[in-house]
Amino acid sequence: MSRERSRDARADSPEFSGESARALTRRRLLAVGGAAALGTVAGCTGTQDESGSGGTTARTTGENAGNGPGSTATTEDAGALLGGHPAATMLDAQPRLGPAPTDAEGVVVAFEDPSCPRCAAFERRTVSKLRERHPDRVSVVFWCYPVVYPWGKPASQAIESAFAREVGSMGSGKEMSDGTTMNESGTTMADETTTGGARYGAEQGSVATWKLIRHYFENQSRFDEGNVLDLTREFLATETDLDADAVVADAAAKKHDDAVQADLSAGEEAGAGSTTPTVFLFRDGEFRTSAKGSVSFDVITSALGL
Amino acid sequence: MSARRLRPRLPTRRGDWRLMGRTVRLVLGVPTYAVGALATSIVALSAFVVAQNFELARFALVGPLALDDRISILAGVYPFLGTSYGPVTGAALVCVAALAGVDAAMVVYHFREHGFGARESGGSAVGLALGALGAGCAACGSAVLAGVLSLFGAAGAGTFLPLEGLEFSVLALATLVLSVFWVADGMRGGEIRGCPVE
């Protein structure tokens, strides 16, 4: 199942034209931007294990470390750097927190369902602490994996739609509404927004998408299959700059269903089964272990050796 | 054994609960059985939680980790030491494990002192099986339950249970209580450490 197809479908969208149209897919955005960024950060990246297994990941140094500009790897490279694990495919095409997977010491790949109470606990207790204490060392990658309650499926469609619009609509060097700056490699400079005292790392230009994800987790009891898209529209319209009607229309039409199905397929292939959250942990390019349930910050950091 | 004897009794009277409490107290008053009950409870709880996170537990034991990291990971999969279980689910799991330990100690005592009854041992086995099922549901709502229900083409049906899988832990607790009662009832009229069971 190709996530590429769903990204390319955005070409029909009226807000895309010329230069923007070339950045229709997240993968292409990163690949093209990465090539451009390569020249600007040449010499800033560390050594990279050519074998793609067991070596150190490419790193940025200095002020940009972990904030995106040094992310020069394509999606395929990221997967190869993480040992070709099924959970590590297409990481650049997922909402994430912190540095790019290729630039991070530790990578936490989490398959989560917006409707899953334990996922909400995981986000609240574990992910927030990872962001607070290791904003530049750990990359947290979010996969939509709607297998729990029925409303998780339309919610996942909305997340994918929001992400596609948000990431796809950002041009090179565009100043975003929240003050973050999208650079040429398709990643944002560090977002200094704080929530609950936790410093947010780079959000890959998906600030509104993350707001939506957190909104689902924080208000799970309010949602059901019948009202989730209406409430989503209301939230997006009041709390984000995204075109709420367009996002909800895309979600209702399952415009990005390929992306949702790709996430489900990746989860199944990785062995997530019907359990959420399921997390896969990588350190310095190597798969370490997987964990099921809302495991604690200490478990994650101990498993990653941080 | 008469047909009347085979019919399961339920602890419906206050005296039945008193009998249970007294019998448990007398059996666990023997240090060997107290230690056995505690060990069984820990093993049962470990089995429940490790079943949910076998990969993680294996990595903690054999992975390239420092000792404190191993301990941190292993402790983190248990209720209240980690964050995998909510307070209600965690309490239910601990109760099931504790009751499983008590039940096992009583079954062993009864077996050694008075012979073994099929009814009592059957109740214990069902209680432990339901405890494992409850643990599976509790971790995130689906693991073991989905595996079991998928046999009947109903994977995911566990999420439609009103208590989101906690039902199995409650059922396990009820079954273990019944098992403890039946074992205690089976010892009625006998003696434990010189004290009459009645």
Tab-separated table of C-alpha atoms in Angstrom, chain A residues 4-304:
chain	number	residue	atom	x	y	z
A	4	GLU	CA	3.089	8.104	-1.874
A	5	ARG	CA	-0.200	7.918	-3.737
A	6	SER	CA	-2.099	9.682	-1.024
A	7	ARG	CA	0.486	12.408	-0.848
A	8	ASP	CA	0.421	12.890	-4.593
A	9	ALA	CA	-3.322	13.249	-4.453
A	10	ARG	CA	-2.742	16.668	-2.958
A	11	ALA	CA	-1.620	17.843	-6.397
A	12	ASP	CA	-5.266	18.383	-7.224
A	13	SER	CA	-5.663	20.774	-4.354
A	14	PRO	CA	-6.033	24.411	-5.466
A	15	GLU	CA	-3.588	25.793	-2.940
A	16	PHE	CA	-0.764	23.905	-4.550
A	17	SER	CA	1.018	25.327	-7.542
A	18	GLY	CA	4.450	25.748	-9.057
A	19	GLU	CA	7.188	25.365	-6.502
A	20	SER	CA	4.800	24.115	-3.842
A	21	ALA	CA	3.574	21.331	-6.048
A	22	ARG	CA	7.057	19.883	-6.114
A	23	ALA	CA	6.819	19.445	-2.400
A	24	LEU	CA	3.644	17.435	-2.532
A	25	THR	CA	4.977	14.401	-0.849
A	26	ARG	CA	6.650	14.535	2.495
A	27	ARG	CA	9.279	12.216	1.206
A	28	ARG	CA	10.064	14.407	-1.762
A	29	LEU	CA	10.018	17.471	0.425
A	30	LEU	CA	12.633	15.970	2.659
A	31	ALA	CA	14.690	14.524	-0.147
A	32	VAL	CA	14.838	17.735	-2.155
A	33	GLY	CA	15.311	19.890	0.904
A	34	GLY	CA	17.863	17.496	2.258
A	35	ALA	CA	19.935	17.807	-0.882
A	36	ALA	CA	19.830	21.582	-0.611
A	37	ALA	CA	20.610	21.482	3.062
A	38	LEU	CA	23.518	19.145	2.450
A	39	GLY	CA	25.531	21.943	0.930
A	40	THR	CA	24.813	24.305	3.778
A	41	VAL	CA	25.644	21.898	6.530
A	42	ALA	CA	28.510	20.084	4.861
A	43	GLY	CA	31.094	19.457	7.492
A	44	CYS	CA	28.530	19.760	10.275
A	45	THR	CA	27.406	16.167	10.133
A	46	GLY	CA	29.248	13.480	11.964
A	47	THR	CA	30.330	10.148	10.694
A	48	GLN	CA	27.741	7.803	9.413
A	49	ASP	CA	27.910	4.092	9.375
A	50	GLU	CA	27.692	3.066	5.758
A	51	SER	CA	26.532	-0.388	6.595
A	52	GLY	CA	23.413	0.987	8.154
A	53	SER	CA	23.641	-1.213	11.149
A	54	GLY	CA	25.248	-0.752	14.438
A	55	GLY	CA	27.053	2.471	13.692
A	56	THR	CA	26.464	5.966	14.924
A	57	THR	CA	23.793	7.980	13.229
A	58	ALA	CA	24.524	11.124	11.330
A	59	ARG	CA	24.598	14.025	13.729
A	60	THR	CA	24.496	17.753	13.570
A	61	THR	CA	26.636	19.781	15.853
A	62	GLY	CA	26.444	23.142	17.485
A	63	GLU	CA	23.337	25.244	17.683
A	64	ASN	CA	21.402	23.303	15.102
A	65	ALA	CA	21.897	19.927	16.666
A	66	GLY	CA	18.706	18.016	16.756
A	67	ASN	CA	16.643	20.756	15.228
A	68	GLY	CA	16.254	19.590	11.747
A	69	PRO	CA	18.554	21.464	9.432
A	70	GLY	CA	21.122	18.773	9.591
A	71	SER	CA	18.649	16.127	8.636
A	72	THR	CA	19.940	15.115	5.285
A	73	ALA	CA	18.739	11.573	5.062
A	74	THR	CA	15.892	10.485	2.890
A	75	THR	CA	13.163	8.240	4.252
A	76	GLU	CA	14.909	5.196	2.879
A	77	ASP	CA	18.120	6.290	4.558
A	78	ALA	CA	16.362	6.664	7.886
A	79	GLY	CA	14.952	3.175	7.574
A	80	ALA	CA	18.331	1.775	6.656
A	81	LEU	CA	19.999	3.597	9.516
A	82	LEU	CA	17.529	2.008	11.897
A	83	GLY	CA	18.387	-1.464	10.716
A	84	GLY	CA	15.571	-1.806	8.197
A	85	HIS	CA	13.094	-2.583	10.971
A	86	PRO	CA	9.455	-2.575	9.754
A	87	ALA	CA	8.590	0.073	12.361
A	88	ALA	CA	11.295	2.344	10.945
A	89	THR	CA	9.949	2.674	7.425
A	90	MET	CA	8.695	6.067	6.266
A	91	LEU	CA	9.601	7.745	9.532
A	92	ASP	CA	9.985	11.072	7.791
A	93	ALA	CA	6.361	10.831	6.707
A	94	GLN	CA	5.034	10.748	10.291
A	95	PRO	CA	4.353	13.464	12.828
A	96	ARG	CA	7.267	13.536	15.227
A	97	LEU	CA	8.687	15.380	18.195
A	98	GLY	CA	12.320	16.187	18.686
A	99	PRO	CA	15.155	15.800	16.215
A	100	ALA	CA	14.960	13.833	13.000
A	101	PRO	CA	15.347	10.089	13.600
A	102	THR	CA	18.653	10.171	11.748
A	103	ASP	CA	19.965	12.861	14.087
A	104	ALA	CA	18.711	11.471	17.375
A	105	GLU	CA	20.531	9.319	19.900
A	106	GLY	CA	17.330	7.512	20.717
A	107	VAL	CA	14.246	6.974	18.578
A	108	VAL	CA	10.868	6.031	20.034
A	109	VAL	CA	8.465	4.833	17.355
A	110	ALA	CA	4.986	4.709	18.902
A	111	PHE	CA	1.932	3.087	17.338
A	112	GLU	CA	-1.005	4.782	19.020
A	113	ASP	CA	-4.757	5.058	18.711
A	114	PRO	CA	-6.320	8.453	19.476
A	115	SER	CA	-9.142	6.612	21.255
A	116	CYS	CA	-6.911	4.437	23.461
A	117	PRO	CA	-6.871	5.473	27.142
A	118	ARG	CA	-3.468	3.905	27.748
A	119	CYS	CA	-2.060	5.863	24.794
A	120	ALA	CA	-3.345	9.028	26.449
A	121	ALA	CA	-1.560	8.013	29.643
A	122	PHE	CA	1.608	7.288	27.652
A	123	GLU	CA	1.513	10.715	26.014
A	124	ARG	CA	0.710	12.443	29.293
A	125	ARG	CA	3.296	10.743	31.485
A	126	THR	CA	6.037	9.415	29.259
A	127	VAL	CA	6.201	11.440	26.060
A	128	SER	CA	5.865	14.760	27.888
A	129	LYS	CA	8.749	13.803	30.158
A	130	LEU	CA	10.893	12.710	27.203
A	131	ARG	CA	10.318	16.104	25.621
A	132	GLU	CA	11.070	17.903	28.839
A	133	ARG	CA	14.267	16.066	29.694
A	134	HIS	CA	15.656	14.937	26.349
A	135	PRO	CA	14.297	17.407	23.763
A	136	ASP	CA	17.363	17.162	21.548
A	137	ARG	CA	18.369	13.561	22.167
A	138	VAL	CA	15.199	11.568	21.569
A	139	SER	CA	12.983	11.555	18.507
A	140	VAL	CA	9.393	10.455	19.171
A	141	VAL	CA	7.591	9.328	16.025
A	142	PHE	CA	3.806	8.963	16.029
A	143	TRP	CA	1.963	6.375	13.930
A	144	CYS	CA	-1.828	6.345	13.734
A	145	TYR	CA	-2.887	2.838	14.639
A	146	PRO	CA	-6.668	2.861	15.118
A	147	VAL	CA	-7.514	-0.564	16.552
A	148	VAL	CA	-9.330	0.229	19.801
A	149	TYR	CA	-12.594	2.205	19.688
A	150	PRO	CA	-14.524	2.964	16.476
A	151	TRP	CA	-14.054	6.738	16.760
A	152	GLY	CA	-10.313	6.241	16.514
A	153	LYS	CA	-10.681	5.517	12.795
A	154	PRO	CA	-12.203	8.858	11.720
A	155	ALA	CA	-9.881	10.584	14.182
A	156	SER	CA	-6.920	8.958	12.443
A	157	GLN	CA	-8.259	10.113	9.081
A	158	ALA	CA	-8.425	13.643	10.489
A	159	ILE	CA	-4.872	13.456	11.857
A	160	GLU	CA	-3.543	12.297	8.489
A	161	SER	CA	-5.545	14.980	6.688
A	162	ALA	CA	-4.322	17.698	9.023
A	163	PHE	CA	-0.732	16.526	8.697
A	164	ALA	CA	-0.908	16.318	4.911
A	165	ARG	CA	-2.278	19.856	4.672
A	166	GLU	CA	0.046	21.309	7.249
A	167	VAL	CA	3.290	19.800	6.017
A	168	GLY	CA	2.299	19.972	2.367
A	169	SER	CA	1.286	23.618	2.548
A	170	MET	CA	4.584	24.881	3.914
A	171	GLY	CA	7.025	26.304	1.459
A	172	SER	CA	10.737	26.789	1.760
A	173	GLY	CA	11.670	29.135	4.544
A	174	LYS	CA	8.038	29.970	5.285
A	175	GLU	CA	7.360	31.703	8.566
A	176	MET	CA	4.594	29.815	10.314
A	177	SER	CA	1.867	31.257	12.456
A	178	ASP	CA	3.348	29.875	15.638
A	179	GLY	CA	6.693	31.452	14.995
A	180	THR	CA	8.524	28.358	13.841
A	181	THR	CA	10.381	28.553	10.586
A	182	MET	CA	10.253	25.896	7.949
A	183	ASN	CA	13.669	25.469	6.425
A	184	GLU	CA	14.593	24.125	3.043
A	185	SER	CA	14.840	20.561	4.193
A	186	GLY	CA	11.208	20.530	5.201
A	187	THR	CA	11.849	20.613	8.912
A	188	THR	CA	11.280	23.371	11.390
A	189	MET	CA	13.693	25.196	13.570
A	190	ALA	CA	13.246	24.492	17.250
A	191	ASP	CA	9.858	25.396	18.556
A	192	GLU	CA	10.333	27.144	21.853
A	193	THR	CA	6.694	26.911	22.820
A	194	THR	CA	6.191	25.544	26.281
A	195	THR	CA	3.349	23.551	27.669
A	196	GLY	CA	3.228	22.549	31.286
A	197	GLY	CA	6.826	23.633	31.655
A	198	ALA	CA	8.055	21.206	29.013
A	199	ARG	CA	10.144	22.658	26.233
A	200	TYR	CA	8.950	21.360	22.898
A	201	GLY	CA	11.512	20.211	20.435
A	202	ALA	CA	11.104	20.486	16.691
A	203	GLU	CA	7.676	19.344	15.602
A	204	GLN	CA	8.550	18.806	11.967
A	205	GLY	CA	6.309	21.658	10.988
A	206	SER	CA	3.301	19.791	12.344
A	207	VAL	CA	2.377	21.983	15.289
A	208	ALA	CA	-1.347	22.011	14.495
A	209	THR	CA	-1.355	18.258	13.916
A	210	TRP	CA	0.192	17.713	17.327
A	211	LYS	CA	-2.357	20.040	18.866
A	212	LEU	CA	-5.066	17.865	17.324
A	213	ILE	CA	-3.429	14.631	18.527
A	214	ARG	CA	-3.182	16.003	22.062
A	215	HIS	CA	-6.752	17.269	21.876
A	216	TYR	CA	-7.954	13.737	21.140
A	217	PHE	CA	-5.920	12.265	23.982
A	218	GLU	CA	-6.938	14.912	26.498
A	219	ASN	CA	-10.659	14.780	25.730
A	220	GLN	CA	-11.277	11.133	24.885
A	221	SER	CA	-14.495	10.890	26.867
A	222	ARG	CA	-16.128	13.541	24.671
A	223	PHE	CA	-15.732	11.681	21.408
A	224	ASP	CA	-17.746	9.025	19.674
A	225	GLU	CA	-18.081	7.893	16.111
A	226	GLY	CA	-20.949	10.280	15.458
A	227	ASN	CA	-19.413	13.515	16.740
A	228	VAL	CA	-15.672	13.155	16.274
A	229	LEU	CA	-15.410	15.017	12.982
A	230	ASP	CA	-17.727	17.826	14.094
A	231	LEU	CA	-15.717	18.330	17.261
A	232	THR	CA	-12.522	18.122	15.231
A	233	ARG	CA	-13.739	20.890	12.931
A	234	GLU	CA	-14.637	23.021	15.940
A	235	PHE	CA	-11.223	22.498	17.526
A	236	LEU	CA	-9.204	23.106	14.372
A	237	ALA	CA	-11.153	26.272	13.603
A	238	THR	CA	-10.643	27.770	17.045
A	239	GLU	CA	-7.208	26.501	18.018
A	240	THR	CA	-5.226	26.232	14.772
A	241	ASP	CA	-4.695	28.092	11.512
A	242	LEU	CA	-5.571	25.069	9.421
A	243	ASP	CA	-8.588	25.163	7.109
A	244	ALA	CA	-10.867	23.204	9.437
A	245	ASP	CA	-13.590	22.565	6.867
A	246	ALA	CA	-11.091	21.280	4.324
A	247	VAL	CA	-9.375	18.976	6.804
A	248	VAL	CA	-12.685	17.514	7.969
A	249	ALA	CA	-13.920	17.147	4.394
A	250	ASP	CA	-10.732	15.251	3.533
A	251	ALA	CA	-11.154	13.078	6.618
A	252	ALA	CA	-14.805	12.329	5.837
A	253	ALA	CA	-13.893	11.452	2.258
A	254	LYS	CA	-10.965	9.357	3.497
A	255	LYS	CA	-8.728	11.272	1.132
A	256	HIS	CA	-5.654	10.092	2.985
A	257	ASP	CA	-6.844	6.579	3.709
A	258	ASP	CA	-3.718	5.219	2.031
A	259	ALA	CA	-1.675	6.856	4.757
A	260	VAL	CA	-3.855	5.367	7.495
A	261	GLN	CA	-3.723	1.933	5.881
A	262	ALA	CA	0.049	2.240	5.453
A	263	ASP	CA	0.342	2.944	9.173
A	264	LEU	CA	-1.814	-0.078	9.993
A	265	SER	CA	0.193	-2.297	7.654
A	266	ALA	CA	3.487	-1.092	9.114
A	267	GLY	CA	2.212	-1.771	12.623
A	268	GLU	CA	1.045	-5.242	11.746
A	269	GLU	CA	4.325	-6.026	10.017
A	270	ALA	CA	6.296	-4.707	12.980
A	271	GLY	CA	4.297	-6.875	15.366
A	272	ALA	CA	2.132	-4.298	17.125
A	273	GLY	CA	-0.804	-6.676	16.791
A	274	SER	CA	-3.913	-5.271	18.424
A	275	THR	CA	-2.102	-3.585	21.303
A	276	THR	CA	-1.759	0.147	21.721
A	277	PRO	CA	0.456	1.805	22.559
A	278	THR	CA	3.211	-0.375	21.151
A	279	VAL	CA	6.597	1.307	21.022
A	280	PHE	CA	9.760	0.318	19.191
A	281	LEU	CA	13.006	1.659	20.572
A	282	PHE	CA	16.154	2.400	18.589
A	283	ARG	CA	19.515	3.624	19.810
A	284	ASP	CA	22.314	4.842	17.544
A	285	GLY	CA	20.740	3.254	14.506
A	286	GLU	CA	20.069	-0.111	16.091
A	287	PHE	CA	16.774	-1.651	17.097
A	288	ARG	CA	16.841	-2.398	20.798
A	289	THR	CA	13.453	-3.703	21.867
A	290	SER	CA	9.725	-3.197	21.728
A	291	ALA	CA	7.331	-2.528	24.576
A	292	LYS	CA	3.584	-2.792	24.895
A	293	GLY	CA	1.382	-0.608	27.029
A	294	SER	CA	1.987	2.815	28.537
A	295	VAL	CA	5.505	2.087	29.714
A	296	SER	CA	7.185	4.665	31.896
A	297	PHE	CA	9.808	7.280	31.128
A	298	ASP	CA	12.308	5.277	33.204
A	299	VAL	CA	11.675	2.122	31.180
A	300	ILE	CA	12.218	3.994	27.916
A	301	THR	CA	15.371	5.770	29.040
A	302	SER	CA	16.787	2.615	30.611
A	303	ALA	CA	16.126	0.597	27.454
A	304	LEU	CA	17.733	3.341	25.369
